[in-house]
PDB file of C-alpha atoms in Angstrom:
ATOM      1  CA  LEU A   1      -5.609 -22.994  21.567  1.00 61.00           C
ATOM      2  CA  GLU A   2      -6.500 -19.333  22.038  1.00 58.00           C
ATOM      3  CA  LYS A   3      -9.781 -18.107  20.561  1.00 56.00           C
ATOM      4  CA  SER A   4      -9.776 -14.773  18.727  1.00 57.00           C
ATOM      5  CA  GLU A   5     -11.916 -11.955  20.129  1.00 57.00           C
ATOM      6  CA  LYS A   6     -12.739 -10.785  16.583  1.00 54.00           C
ATOM      7  CA  ASP A   7     -14.008 -14.060  15.130  1.00 51.00           C
ATOM      8  CA  ASP A   8     -14.232 -17.757  15.903  1.00 52.00           C
ATOM      9  CA  SER A   9     -10.741 -18.565  14.676  1.00 55.00           C
ATOM     10  CA  CYS A  10      -8.182 -20.152  16.981  1.00 62.00           C
ATOM     11  CA  ARG A  11      -4.403 -20.028  17.051  1.00 69.00           C
ATOM     12  CA  GLN A  12      -1.860 -22.369  18.608  1.00 76.00           C
ATOM     13  CA  CYS A  13      -0.059 -20.921  21.614  1.00 80.00           C
ATOM     14  CA  LEU A  14       2.612 -21.928  24.079  1.00 80.00           C
ATOM     15  CA  ARG A  15       2.152 -20.966  27.729  1.00 82.00           C
ATOM     16  CA  VAL A  16       5.449 -19.403  28.770  1.00 80.00           C
ATOM     17  CA  ALA A  17       6.463 -18.610  32.339  1.00 79.00           C
ATOM     18  CA  THR A  18       7.336 -14.958  33.031  1.00 76.00           C
ATOM     19  CA  SER A  19       8.531 -13.078  36.091  1.00 69.00           C
ATOM     20  CA  SER A  20       8.321  -9.433  37.076  1.00 66.00           C
ATOM     21  CA  SER A  21       9.248  -7.753  40.365  1.00 66.00           C
ATOM     22  CA  GLY A  22       9.596 -11.095  42.082  1.00 65.00           C
ATOM     23  CA  SER A  23       6.158 -12.392  41.060  1.00 73.00           C
ATOM     24  CA  PHE A  24       5.675 -15.222  38.596  1.00 76.00           C
ATOM     25  CA  ALA A  25       2.997 -15.451  35.933  1.00 80.00           C
ATOM     26  CA  SER A  26       2.561 -16.829  32.425  1.00 81.00           C
ATOM     27  CA  GLU A  27       1.544 -15.609  29.027  1.00 83.00           C
ATOM     28  CA  LEU A  28       0.379 -17.169  25.775  1.00 82.00           C
ATOM     29  CA  VAL A  29       2.832 -16.948  22.886  1.00 82.00           C
ATOM     30  CA  PRO A  30       1.440 -17.832  19.449  1.00 83.00           C
ATOM     31  CA  TRP A  31       3.499 -20.151  17.274  1.00 87.00           C
ATOM     32  CA  LYS A  32       3.286 -21.943  13.958  1.00 90.00           C
ATOM     33  CA  VAL A  33       5.412 -24.218  11.812  1.00 93.00           C
ATOM     34  CA  VAL A  34       6.368 -22.666   8.458  1.00 92.00           C
ATOM     35  CA  GLY A  35       8.732 -25.313   7.092  1.00 93.00           C
ATOM     36  CA  ILE A  36       9.692 -28.979   7.464  1.00 93.00           C
ATOM     37  CA  ILE A  37      12.732 -30.434   5.705  1.00 91.00           C
ATOM     38  CA  THR A  38      13.373 -34.202   5.804  1.00 90.00           C
ATOM     39  CA  ARG A  39      15.643 -36.661   4.034  1.00 85.00           C
ATOM     40  CA  ARG A  40      13.124 -39.434   3.387  1.00 87.00           C
ATOM     41  CA  HIS A  41       9.703 -37.796   3.457  1.00 91.00           C
ATOM     42  CA  GLY A  42      10.234 -34.737   1.297  1.00 89.00           C
ATOM     43  CA  SER A  43      10.017 -31.098   2.347  1.00 91.00           C
ATOM     44  CA  ILE A  44       7.395 -28.370   2.560  1.00 91.00           C
ATOM     45  CA  CYS A  45       7.459 -24.639   3.262  1.00 92.00           C
ATOM     46  CA  VAL A  46       4.852 -21.861   3.319  1.00 91.00           C
ATOM     47  CA  SER A  47       5.143 -19.056   0.790  1.00 88.00           C
ATOM     48  CA  PHE A  48       7.627 -16.460   2.005  1.00 85.00           C
ATOM     49  CA  SER A  49       6.338 -13.531   4.072  1.00 71.00           C
ATOM     50  CA  SER A  50       2.851 -15.006   4.310  1.00 76.00           C
ATOM     51  CA  PRO A  51       1.648 -14.192   7.837  1.00 82.00           C
ATOM     52  CA  SER A  52      -1.549 -16.228   7.564  1.00 85.00           C
ATOM     53  CA  GLU A  53      -0.111 -19.481   6.208  1.00 89.00           C
ATOM     54  CA  GLU A  54       1.122 -22.380   8.302  1.00 91.00           C
ATOM     55  CA  ILE A  55       1.739 -26.105   8.041  1.00 93.00           C
ATOM     56  CA  ASN A  56      -0.832 -28.434   9.542  1.00 91.00           C
ATOM     57  CA  VAL A  57       1.539 -30.193  11.934  1.00 90.00           C
ATOM     58  CA  LYS A  58      -0.846 -32.980  12.926  1.00 90.00           C
ATOM     59  CA  ASP A  59      -1.503 -33.928   9.319  1.00 93.00           C
ATOM     60  CA  ALA A  60       2.217 -33.681   8.503  1.00 93.00           C
ATOM     61  CA  LEU A  61       3.133 -36.042  11.365  1.00 92.00           C
ATOM     62  CA  ASP A  62       0.371 -38.454  10.334  1.00 94.00           C
ATOM     63  CA  ARG A  63       1.693 -38.371   6.762  1.00 94.00           C
ATOM     64  CA  ILE A  64       5.243 -39.160   7.910  1.00 92.00           C
ATOM     65  CA  ARG A  65       4.076 -41.804  10.370  1.00 92.00           C
ATOM     66  CA  THR A  66       2.402 -43.725   7.538  1.00 94.00           C
ATOM     67  CA  GLY A  67       5.413 -43.413   5.239  1.00 91.00           C
ATOM     68  CA  GLY A  68       3.917 -40.650   3.099  1.00 93.00           C
ATOM     69  CA  ILE A  69       5.542 -37.669   1.401  1.00 93.00           C
ATOM     70  CA  LEU A  70       5.064 -34.039   2.454  1.00 92.00           C
ATOM     71  CA  ASP A  71       3.418 -31.783  -0.138  1.00 90.00           C
ATOM     72  CA  ALA A  72       1.688 -28.405  -0.581  1.00 89.00           C
ATOM     73  CA  ALA A  73      -1.666 -29.824   0.542  1.00 90.00           C
ATOM     74  CA  LEU A  74      -0.372 -29.597   4.132  1.00 92.00           C
ATOM     75  CA  VAL A  75      -0.118 -25.789   3.945  1.00 91.00           C
ATOM     76  CA  ARG A  76      -3.235 -23.949   5.066  1.00 88.00           C
ATOM     77  CA  ASP A  77      -4.347 -20.324   5.238  1.00 86.00           C
ATOM     78  CA  THR A  78      -5.561 -19.597   8.765  1.00 79.00           C
ATOM     79  CA  VAL A  79      -7.423 -16.389   7.835  1.00 76.00           C
ATOM     80  CA  ASP A  80      -9.239 -17.389   4.669  1.00 70.00           C
ATOM     81  CA  THR A  81      -9.865 -21.123   4.893  1.00 64.00           C
ATOM     82  CA  SER A  82     -11.445 -21.146   1.434  1.00 67.00           C
ATOM     83  CA  LYS A  83      -8.253 -19.799  -0.078  1.00 67.00           C
ATOM     84  CA  ALA A  84      -5.810 -22.321  -1.483  1.00 66.00           C
ATOM     85  CA  ALA A  85      -2.500 -21.826   0.255  1.00 69.00           C
ATOM     86  CA  THR A  86       0.670 -21.672  -1.826  1.00 73.00           C
ATOM     87  CA  ALA A  87       3.970 -23.289  -0.993  1.00 76.00           C
ATOM     88  CA  ALA A  88       7.499 -22.092  -1.579  1.00 76.00           C
ATOM     89  CA  ALA A  89      10.073 -24.217  -3.357  1.00 75.00           C
ATOM     90  CA  ALA A  90      10.827 -27.301  -1.259  1.00 76.00           C
ATOM     91  CA  ALA A  91      14.375 -28.388  -0.449  1.00 80.00           C
ATOM     92  CA  THR A  92      15.629 -31.746  -1.680  1.00 80.00           C
ATOM     93  CA  THR A  93      19.420 -31.277  -1.537  1.00 89.00           C
ATOM     94  CA  ASP A  94      21.838 -29.741   0.966  1.00 90.00           C
ATOM     95  CA  ASP A  95      22.380 -26.730  -1.329  1.00 92.00           C
ATOM     96  CA  GLU A  96      18.625 -26.198  -1.670  1.00 91.00           C
ATOM     97  CA  THR A  97      18.208 -26.482   2.095  1.00 92.00           C
ATOM     98  CA  THR A  98      20.882 -23.821   2.610  1.00 93.00           C
ATOM     99  CA  LYS A  99      19.168 -21.555   0.076  1.00 93.00           C
ATOM    100  CA  LEU A 100      15.792 -22.097   1.746  1.00 92.00           C
ATOM    101  CA  LEU A 101      17.213 -21.250   5.183  1.00 94.00           C
ATOM    102  CA  LYS A 102      18.626 -18.002   3.809  1.00 94.00           C
ATOM    103  CA  GLU A 103      15.240 -17.071   2.310  1.00 92.00           C
ATOM    104  CA  LEU A 104      13.349 -17.935   5.499  1.00 92.00           C
ATOM    105  CA  GLY A 105      15.586 -15.574   7.437  1.00 93.00           C
ATOM    106  CA  LYS A 106      15.766 -12.826   4.805  1.00 92.00           C
ATOM    107  CA  THR A 107      11.991 -12.645   4.429  1.00 91.00           C
ATOM    108  CA  ARG A 108      11.434 -13.105   8.189  1.00 91.00           C
ATOM    109  CA  THR A 109       9.124 -16.002   7.457  1.00 91.00           C
ATOM    110  CA  ALA A 110      10.738 -17.918  10.325  1.00 92.00           C
ATOM    111  CA  ASN A 111      12.598 -16.831  13.451  1.00 93.00           C
ATOM    112  CA  ILE A 112      13.558 -20.209  14.966  1.00 95.00           C
ATOM    113  CA  VAL A 113      15.132 -23.259  13.313  1.00 96.00           C
ATOM    114  CA  VAL A 114      14.933 -26.645  15.051  1.00 95.00           C
ATOM    115  CA  GLU A 115      17.652 -28.991  13.776  1.00 95.00           C
ATOM    116  CA  ALA A 116      17.543 -32.729  14.493  1.00 92.00           C
ATOM    117  CA  ILE A 117      19.723 -34.350  11.831  1.00 88.00           C
ATOM    118  CA  PRO A 118      21.235 -37.713  12.905  1.00 84.00           C
ATOM    119  CA  SER A 119      24.851 -37.161  13.998  1.00 82.00           C
ATOM    120  CA  ASN A 120      27.594 -39.454  12.730  1.00 85.00           C
ATOM    121  CA  PRO A 121      30.979 -39.111  14.474  1.00 86.00           C
ATOM    122  CA  LYS A 122      32.703 -40.800  11.541  1.00 86.00           C
ATOM    123  CA  THR A 123      31.952 -37.783   9.319  1.00 87.00           C
ATOM    124  CA  ASN A 124      33.100 -34.147   9.502  1.00 88.00           C
ATOM    125  CA  GLY A 125      29.880 -32.944  11.137  1.00 89.00           C
ATOM    126  CA  GLU A 126      28.187 -31.864   7.932  1.00 92.00           C
ATOM    127  CA  PRO A 127      25.639 -30.862   6.814  1.00 93.00           C
ATOM    128  CA  ALA A 128      24.419 -29.947  10.318  1.00 94.00           C
ATOM    129  CA  ILE A 129      27.200 -27.448  11.043  1.00 95.00           C
ATOM    130  CA  SER A 130      26.631 -25.567   7.772  1.00 95.00           C
ATOM    131  CA  PHE A 131      22.850 -25.523   8.269  1.00 96.00           C
ATOM    132  CA  ILE A 132      23.202 -24.075  11.765  1.00 97.00           C
ATOM    133  CA  ARG A 133      25.753 -21.507  10.575  1.00 97.00           C
ATOM    134  CA  THR A 134      23.460 -20.436   7.717  1.00 97.00           C
ATOM    135  CA  ALA A 135      20.409 -20.138   9.976  1.00 97.00           C
ATOM    136  CA  LEU A 136      22.269 -17.990  12.513  1.00 98.00           C
ATOM    137  CA  GLN A 137      23.757 -15.766   9.819  1.00 97.00           C
ATOM    138  CA  ALA A 138      20.254 -15.343   8.370  1.00 97.00           C
ATOM    139  CA  GLY A 139      19.067 -13.965  11.704  1.00 96.00           C
ATOM    140  CA  MET A 140      17.245 -16.971  13.170  1.00 97.00           C
ATOM    141  CA  HIS A 141      17.610 -18.654  16.551  1.00 97.00           C
ATOM    142  CA  VAL A 142      18.676 -22.315  16.440  1.00 97.00           C
ATOM    143  CA  ALA A 143      17.695 -25.153  18.766  1.00 96.00           C
ATOM    144  CA  SER A 144      19.716 -28.238  17.891  1.00 95.00           C
ATOM    145  CA  ALA A 145      19.777 -31.845  19.087  1.00 93.00           C
ATOM    146  CA  ASN A 146      23.035 -32.468  17.226  1.00 93.00           C
ATOM    147  CA  LYS A 147      26.343 -33.403  18.865  1.00 93.00           C
ATOM    148  CA  CYS A 148      28.434 -32.737  15.745  1.00 92.00           C
ATOM    149  CA  PRO A 149      28.804 -28.946  16.151  1.00 94.00           C
ATOM    150  CA  LEU A 150      30.070 -29.443  19.700  1.00 94.00           C
ATOM    151  CA  ALA A 151      32.336 -32.393  18.965  1.00 93.00           C
ATOM    152  CA  HIS A 152      33.857 -31.569  15.580  1.00 92.00           C
ATOM    153  CA  LYS A 153      36.651 -29.172  14.732  1.00 89.00           C
ATOM    154  CA  GLN A 154      36.887 -27.565  11.316  1.00 84.00           C
ATOM    155  CA  SER A 155      40.138 -25.951  10.151  1.00 78.00           C
ATOM    156  CA  ASP A 156      41.952 -24.625  13.218  1.00 78.00           C
ATOM    157  CA  LYS A 157      38.883 -23.660  15.229  1.00 83.00           C
ATOM    158  CA  GLU A 158      36.234 -25.523  17.177  1.00 90.00           C
ATOM    159  CA  SER A 159      32.941 -25.417  15.259  1.00 93.00           C
ATOM    160  CA  TYR A 160      31.069 -24.746  18.499  1.00 94.00           C
ATOM    161  CA  PHE A 161      33.074 -21.588  19.256  1.00 92.00           C
ATOM    162  CA  GLU A 162      32.456 -20.262  15.740  1.00 94.00           C
ATOM    163  CA  LEU A 163      28.699 -20.884  15.887  1.00 96.00           C
ATOM    164  CA  GLN A 164      28.318 -19.264  19.300  1.00 95.00           C
ATOM    165  CA  GLU A 165      30.282 -16.223  18.150  1.00 95.00           C
ATOM    166  CA  ILE A 166      27.996 -15.842  15.114  1.00 97.00           C
ATOM    167  CA  ALA A 167      24.956 -16.125  17.395  1.00 97.00           C
ATOM    168  CA  LYS A 168      26.368 -13.490  19.763  1.00 95.00           C
ATOM    169  CA  ARG A 169      27.175 -11.138  16.878  1.00 96.00           C
ATOM    170  CA  LYS A 170      23.676 -11.528  15.429  1.00 97.00           C
ATOM    171  CA  GLY A 171      21.937 -11.232  18.796  1.00 96.00           C
ATOM    172  CA  LYS A 172      20.512 -14.739  18.473  1.00 97.00           C
ATOM    173  CA  LEU A 173      20.615 -17.950  20.508  1.00 96.00           C
ATOM    174  CA  TYR A 174      22.210 -21.250  19.569  1.00 97.00           C
ATOM    175  CA  LEU A 175      20.812 -23.781  22.057  1.00 95.00           C
ATOM    176  CA  HIS A 176      21.706 -27.476  22.195  1.00 95.00           C
ATOM    177  CA  GLU A 177      20.351 -28.904  25.440  1.00 93.00           C
ATOM    178  CA  SER A 178      19.319 -32.288  24.023  1.00 90.00           C
ATOM    179  CA  ALA A 179      22.622 -32.882  22.187  1.00 92.00           C
ATOM    180  CA  VAL A 180      24.039 -34.770  25.203  1.00 91.00           C
ATOM    181  CA  MET A 181      22.107 -36.510  28.011  1.00 84.00           C
ATOM    182  CA  ASP A 182      18.729 -35.698  26.423  1.00 76.00           C
ATOM    183  CA  GLY A 183      16.487 -35.136  29.432  1.00 73.00           C
ATOM    184  CA  VAL A 184      19.206 -33.829  31.784  1.00 83.00           C
ATOM    185  CA  PRO A 185      19.796 -30.058  31.495  1.00 87.00           C
ATOM    186  CA  ILE A 186      23.560 -30.317  31.808  1.00 89.00           C
ATOM    187  CA  PHE A 187      24.405 -27.301  29.617  1.00 91.00           C
ATOM    188  CA  SER A 188      21.981 -24.819  31.150  1.00 88.00           C
ATOM    189  CA  LEU A 189      22.748 -26.188  34.620  1.00 88.00           C
ATOM    190  CA  TRP A 190      26.434 -25.425  34.145  1.00 87.00           C
ATOM    191  CA  ASN A 191      25.822 -21.943  32.681  1.00 84.00           C
ATOM    192  CA  ASN A 192      23.105 -20.825  35.056  1.00 83.00           C
ATOM    193  CA  SER A 193      23.671 -22.603  38.364  1.00 85.00           C
ATOM    194  CA  LEU A 194      27.334 -23.625  38.595  1.00 83.00           C
ATOM    195  CA  GLN A 195      29.068 -20.433  37.538  1.00 77.00           C
ATOM    196  CA  ASN A 196      31.637 -20.546  40.374  1.00 80.00           C
ATOM    197  CA  VAL A 197      32.439 -24.225  39.981  1.00 82.00           C
ATOM    198  CA  THR A 198      35.623 -25.516  38.356  1.00 80.00           C
ATOM    199  CA  CYS A 199      35.384 -28.818  36.495  1.00 83.00           C
ATOM    200  CA  THR A 200      38.449 -31.024  36.935  1.00 84.00           C
ATOM    201  CA  LYS A 201      37.159 -34.331  35.566  1.00 87.00           C
ATOM    202  CA  ILE A 202      34.295 -35.787  33.544  1.00 90.00           C
ATOM    203  CA  ARG A 203      33.385 -39.403  34.251  1.00 93.00           C
ATOM    204  CA  GLY A 204      30.147 -41.164  33.483  1.00 92.00           C
ATOM    205  CA  LEU A 205      28.063 -43.613  31.461  1.00 93.00           C
ATOM    206  CA  LEU A 206      27.459 -41.541  28.334  1.00 93.00           C
ATOM    207  CA  ASN A 207      25.964 -44.262  26.140  1.00 93.00           C
ATOM    208  CA  SER A 208      22.741 -45.829  27.403  1.00 92.00           C
ATOM    209  CA  THR A 209      22.750 -48.533  24.718  1.00 95.00           C
ATOM    210  CA  THR A 210      25.965 -50.166  25.962  1.00 96.00           C
ATOM    211  CA  THR A 211      24.718 -49.892  29.549  1.00 94.00           C
ATOM    212  CA  MET A 212      21.544 -51.721  28.585  1.00 94.00           C
ATOM    213  CA  ILE A 213      23.426 -54.410  26.635  1.00 95.00           C
ATOM    214  CA  LEU A 214      25.868 -55.088  29.489  1.00 94.00           C
ATOM    215  CA  SER A 215      23.037 -55.259  32.040  1.00 91.00           C
ATOM    216  CA  ARG A 216      21.216 -57.858  29.930  1.00 92.00           C
ATOM    217  CA  ILE A 217      24.415 -59.915  29.592  1.00 91.00           C
ATOM    218  CA  GLU A 218      24.910 -59.946  33.356  1.00 86.00           C
ATOM    219  CA  GLY A 219      21.278 -60.928  33.985  1.00 81.00           C
ATOM    220  CA  HIS A 220      18.803 -59.749  36.605  1.00 66.00           C
ATOM    221  CA  ILE A 221      19.876 -59.455  40.215  1.00 54.00           C
ATOM    222  CA  ASN A 222      16.595 -61.014  41.435  1.00 54.00           C
ATOM    223  CA  ASP A 223      17.412 -64.162  39.485  1.00 53.00           C
ATOM    224  CA  VAL A 224      20.612 -64.733  41.474  1.00 53.00           C
ATOM    225  CA  PRO A 225      19.957 -65.720  45.124  1.00 54.00           C
ATOM    226  CA  ASP A 226      22.569 -65.032  47.785  1.00 53.00           C
ATOM    227  CA  SER A 227      25.047 -67.883  47.722  1.00 51.00           C
ATOM    228  CA  ASP A 228      28.719 -68.699  47.837  1.00 52.00           C
ATOM    229  CA  GLY A 229      28.900 -68.033  44.111  1.00 51.00           C
ATOM    230  CA  GLN A 230      28.270 -71.662  43.093  1.00 52.00           C
ATOM    231  CA  VAL A 231      24.958 -70.915  41.424  1.00 53.00           C
ATOM    232  CA  GLU A 232      24.244 -71.257  37.745  1.00 56.00           C
ATOM    233  CA  HIS A 233      23.646 -67.809  36.303  1.00 57.00           C
ATOM    234  CA  VAL A 234      23.095 -67.206  32.624  1.00 68.00           C
ATOM    235  CA  GLY A 235      22.317 -63.850  31.086  1.00 82.00           C
ATOM    236  CA  GLU A 236      21.884 -63.056  27.398  1.00 90.00           C
ATOM    237  CA  THR A 237      24.579 -63.238  24.763  1.00 91.00           C
ATOM    238  CA  PHE A 238      25.927 -60.020  23.241  1.00 93.00           C
ATOM    239  CA  GLU A 239      23.949 -60.668  20.055  1.00 94.00           C
ATOM    240  CA  GLU A 240      20.710 -61.281  21.970  1.00 94.00           C
ATOM    241  CA  ALA A 241      21.161 -58.128  24.059  1.00 94.00           C
ATOM    242  CA  LEU A 242      21.954 -56.052  20.959  1.00 96.00           C
ATOM    243  CA  GLU A 243      18.820 -57.301  19.208  1.00 96.00           C
ATOM    244  CA  ALA A 244      16.744 -56.443  22.289  1.00 95.00           C
ATOM    245  CA  ALA A 245      18.167 -52.920  22.245  1.00 95.00           C
ATOM    246  CA  LYS A 246      17.329 -52.600  18.545  1.00 95.00           C
ATOM    247  CA  ARG A 247      13.736 -53.641  19.224  1.00 95.00           C
ATOM    248  CA  MET A 248      13.563 -50.855  21.806  1.00 93.00           C
ATOM    249  CA  GLY A 249      14.748 -48.376  19.179  1.00 91.00           C
ATOM    250  CA  ILE A 250      17.795 -47.140  21.120  1.00 91.00           C
ATOM    251  CA  VAL A 251      20.522 -48.340  18.725  1.00 93.00           C
ATOM    252  CA  GLU A 252      22.056 -46.166  16.013  1.00 89.00           C
ATOM    253  CA  THR A 253      21.484 -47.283  12.395  1.00 88.00           C
ATOM    254  CA  ASP A 254      25.183 -48.172  12.394  1.00 92.00           C
ATOM    255  CA  ASP A 255      25.338 -50.106  15.675  1.00 95.00           C
ATOM    256  CA  SER A 256      29.135 -49.752  15.843  1.00 95.00           C
ATOM    257  CA  LEU A 257      28.606 -46.118  16.824  1.00 94.00           C
ATOM    258  CA  ASP A 258      27.189 -47.426  20.108  1.00 95.00           C
ATOM    259  CA  THR A 259      29.048 -50.670  20.710  1.00 96.00           C
ATOM    260  CA  ASP A 260      32.510 -49.512  19.603  1.00 96.00           C
ATOM    261  CA  GLY A 261      32.560 -46.315  21.666  1.00 95.00           C
ATOM    262  CA  TRP A 262      32.059 -43.701  18.938  1.00 94.00           C
ATOM    263  CA  ASP A 263      28.942 -42.175  20.485  1.00 94.00           C
ATOM    264  CA  ALA A 264      30.448 -41.963  23.969  1.00 94.00           C
ATOM    265  CA  ALA A 265      33.679 -40.440  22.602  1.00 95.00           C
ATOM    266  CA  MET A 266      31.663 -37.855  20.699  1.00 94.00           C
ATOM    267  CA  LYS A 267      29.646 -36.913  23.789  1.00 94.00           C
ATOM    268  CA  LEU A 268      32.781 -36.767  25.930  1.00 94.00           C
ATOM    269  CA  ARG A 269      34.507 -34.400  23.516  1.00 94.00           C
ATOM    270  CA  ALA A 270      31.343 -32.311  23.191  1.00 94.00           C
ATOM    271  CA  LEU A 271      31.254 -31.847  26.969  1.00 93.00           C
ATOM    272  CA  CYS A 272      34.974 -30.972  27.062  1.00 91.00           C
ATOM    273  CA  VAL A 273      34.569 -28.346  24.332  1.00 91.00           C
ATOM    274  CA  PHE A 274      31.513 -26.826  25.989  1.00 92.00           C
ATOM    275  CA  LEU A 275      33.074 -26.686  29.452  1.00 88.00           C
ATOM    276  CA  SER A 276      36.276 -25.177  28.058  1.00 84.00           C
ATOM    277  CA  SER A 277      34.216 -22.406  26.426  1.00 74.00           C
ATOM    278  CA  SER A 278      32.447 -21.291  29.604  1.00 62.00           C
ATOM    279  CA  GLY A 279      32.939 -17.557  30.048  1.00 47.00           C
ATOM    280  CA  LYS A 280      35.025 -17.324  26.864  1.00 41.00           C
ATOM    281  CA  LEU A 281      32.441 -16.488  24.235  1.00 40.00           C
ATOM    282  CA  SER A 282      33.425 -12.842  23.767  1.00 41.00           C
ATOM    283  CA  SER A 283      34.749 -12.202  20.276  1.00 42.00           C
ATOM    284  CA  SER A 284      37.621 -10.232  21.834  1.00 44.00           C
ATOM    285  CA  GLN A 285      38.949 -13.286  23.624  1.00 47.00           C
ATOM    286  CA  GLU A 286      40.866 -16.198  22.217  1.00 51.00           C
ATOM    287  CA  HIS A 287      39.732 -19.720  23.055  1.00 51.00           C
ATOM    288  CA  VAL A 288      42.719 -21.371  24.691  1.00 57.00           C
ATOM    289  CA  VAL A 289      41.934 -25.065  24.794  1.00 60.00           C
ATOM    290  CA  SER A 290      43.816 -28.279  24.215  1.00 75.00           C
ATOM    291  CA  ILE A 291      41.350 -31.040  23.437  1.00 85.00           C
ATOM    292  CA  PRO A 292      42.350 -34.057  21.313  1.00 88.00           C
ATOM    293  CA  PRO A 293      40.472 -34.322  17.991  1.00 89.00           C
ATOM    294  CA  LEU A 294      37.604 -36.803  17.970  1.00 90.00           C
ATOM    295  CA  GLU A 295      39.552 -39.439  16.047  1.00 89.00           C
ATOM    296  CA  ALA A 296      42.289 -39.312  18.706  1.00 91.00           C
ATOM    297  CA  VAL A 297      39.961 -40.068  21.623  1.00 92.00           C
ATOM    298  CA  ALA A 298      40.663 -43.631  22.770  1.00 93.00           C
ATOM    299  CA  ARG A 299      37.705 -45.980  22.377  1.00 93.00           C
ATOM    300  CA  ASP A 300      36.870 -49.458  23.674  1.00 92.00           C
ATOM    301  CA  SER A 301      34.422 -51.895  22.099  1.00 95.00           C
ATOM    302  CA  ILE A 302      32.138 -54.169  24.114  1.00 94.00           C
ATOM    303  CA  ARG A 303      31.772 -56.663  21.248  1.00 93.00           C
ATOM    304  CA  GLN A 304      34.661 -58.915  22.323  1.00 88.00           C
ATOM    305  CA  ILE A 305      34.177 -58.690  26.081  1.00 88.00           C
ATOM    306  CA  ASP A 306      33.940 -62.066  27.848  1.00 89.00           C
ATOM    307  CA  PRO A 307      30.324 -62.560  29.038  1.00 88.00           C
ATOM    308  CA  GLU A 308      31.486 -64.860  31.839  1.00 86.00           C
ATOM    309  CA  LEU A 309      33.756 -62.106  33.146  1.00 87.00           C
ATOM    310  CA  ILE A 310      30.692 -59.865  33.461  1.00 86.00           C
ATOM    311  CA  ARG A 311      28.512 -62.560  35.011  1.00 85.00           C
ATOM    312  CA  GLY A 312      31.223 -63.771  37.380  1.00 84.00           C
ATOM    313  CA  ALA A 313      31.799 -60.301  38.824  1.00 84.00           C
ATOM    314  CA  PHE A 314      28.074 -59.819  39.198  1.00 80.00           C
ATOM    315  CA  ARG A 315      27.451 -63.267  40.644  1.00 78.00           C
ATOM    316  CA  THR A 316      30.182 -63.247  43.284  1.00 82.00           C
ATOM    317  CA  SER A 317      30.316 -59.630  44.437  1.00 83.00           C
ATOM    318  CA  ARG A 318      27.411 -57.836  42.725  1.00 81.00           C
ATOM    319  CA  LYS A 319      29.919 -55.744  40.754  1.00 86.00           C
ATOM    320  CA  LYS A 320      28.570 -54.336  37.516  1.00 88.00           C
ATOM    321  CA  MET A 321      30.784 -53.754  34.508  1.00 91.00           C
ATOM    322  CA  ARG A 322      29.981 -50.658  32.474  1.00 93.00           C
ATOM    323  CA  SER A 323      31.508 -48.713  29.616  1.00 93.00           C
ATOM    324  CA  VAL A 324      32.761 -45.576  31.367  1.00 94.00           C
ATOM    325  CA  ALA A 325      33.777 -42.360  29.574  1.00 93.00           C
TER     326      ALA A 325
END
């Protein structure tokens, strides 16, 4: 919080690192939330072009945490606290959300949209792709945690290429660092630090849920003493491991997205599309890529795998079976 020199009011700020002439410093950048749109907890937005109104984020999160619905009572006026804040029309459908995004950009009420809609590889990537496109066209930056725009192709063009070209044309940023490998900055690492590197292969464990399930089936290494392999070793069943993963909250609502390879295939294609676009985001250049559509990416399920095959490999030679993309 930064206290005003004029009065006792405070404003929320982010401390942002800056650099000038080789020296590093930081500055406070004020921020506020002007709109929240959800599927299950309603939506709320400040009145357009109201510089002194904001949403009380703490109260909004508390409301959602307890299963409540967002309403105009969460909007506050930061200048005149005695004044009843007014709220703009809330969005309840995809069309209303699109209209609201256009108004937020047109009136300059917002300059950044954070999109975190659950991504389902079995769909066509909507409504996330359309929301991001609308926000960029309305002149707002977008930070997205969604894999769909990177993994899905609409018409004859990759959705990701289209969105980045709109962002470039509008002078805005479309960022998506947490879309794949959440806490690992793979996208910015590639763009900023590996500019002279050529990628020839992608290979890795892209779905943490299947890794966790397989590790619970094989059991814990400390439970298996060194022997000639003639030791009884029992891990969990697939069903038990899946339930454990659900209790941890790391399984998709449709668990087949994890266990049947959909999530890993989506991430793999997203990485292929992104890497193929490196250095080719100029509108004057054609994107020459040949990446199979998502539905054509071969997938394996771990549902029918023989648990004893996993345990035997682990017991006799400490080999671990994993679902590799």
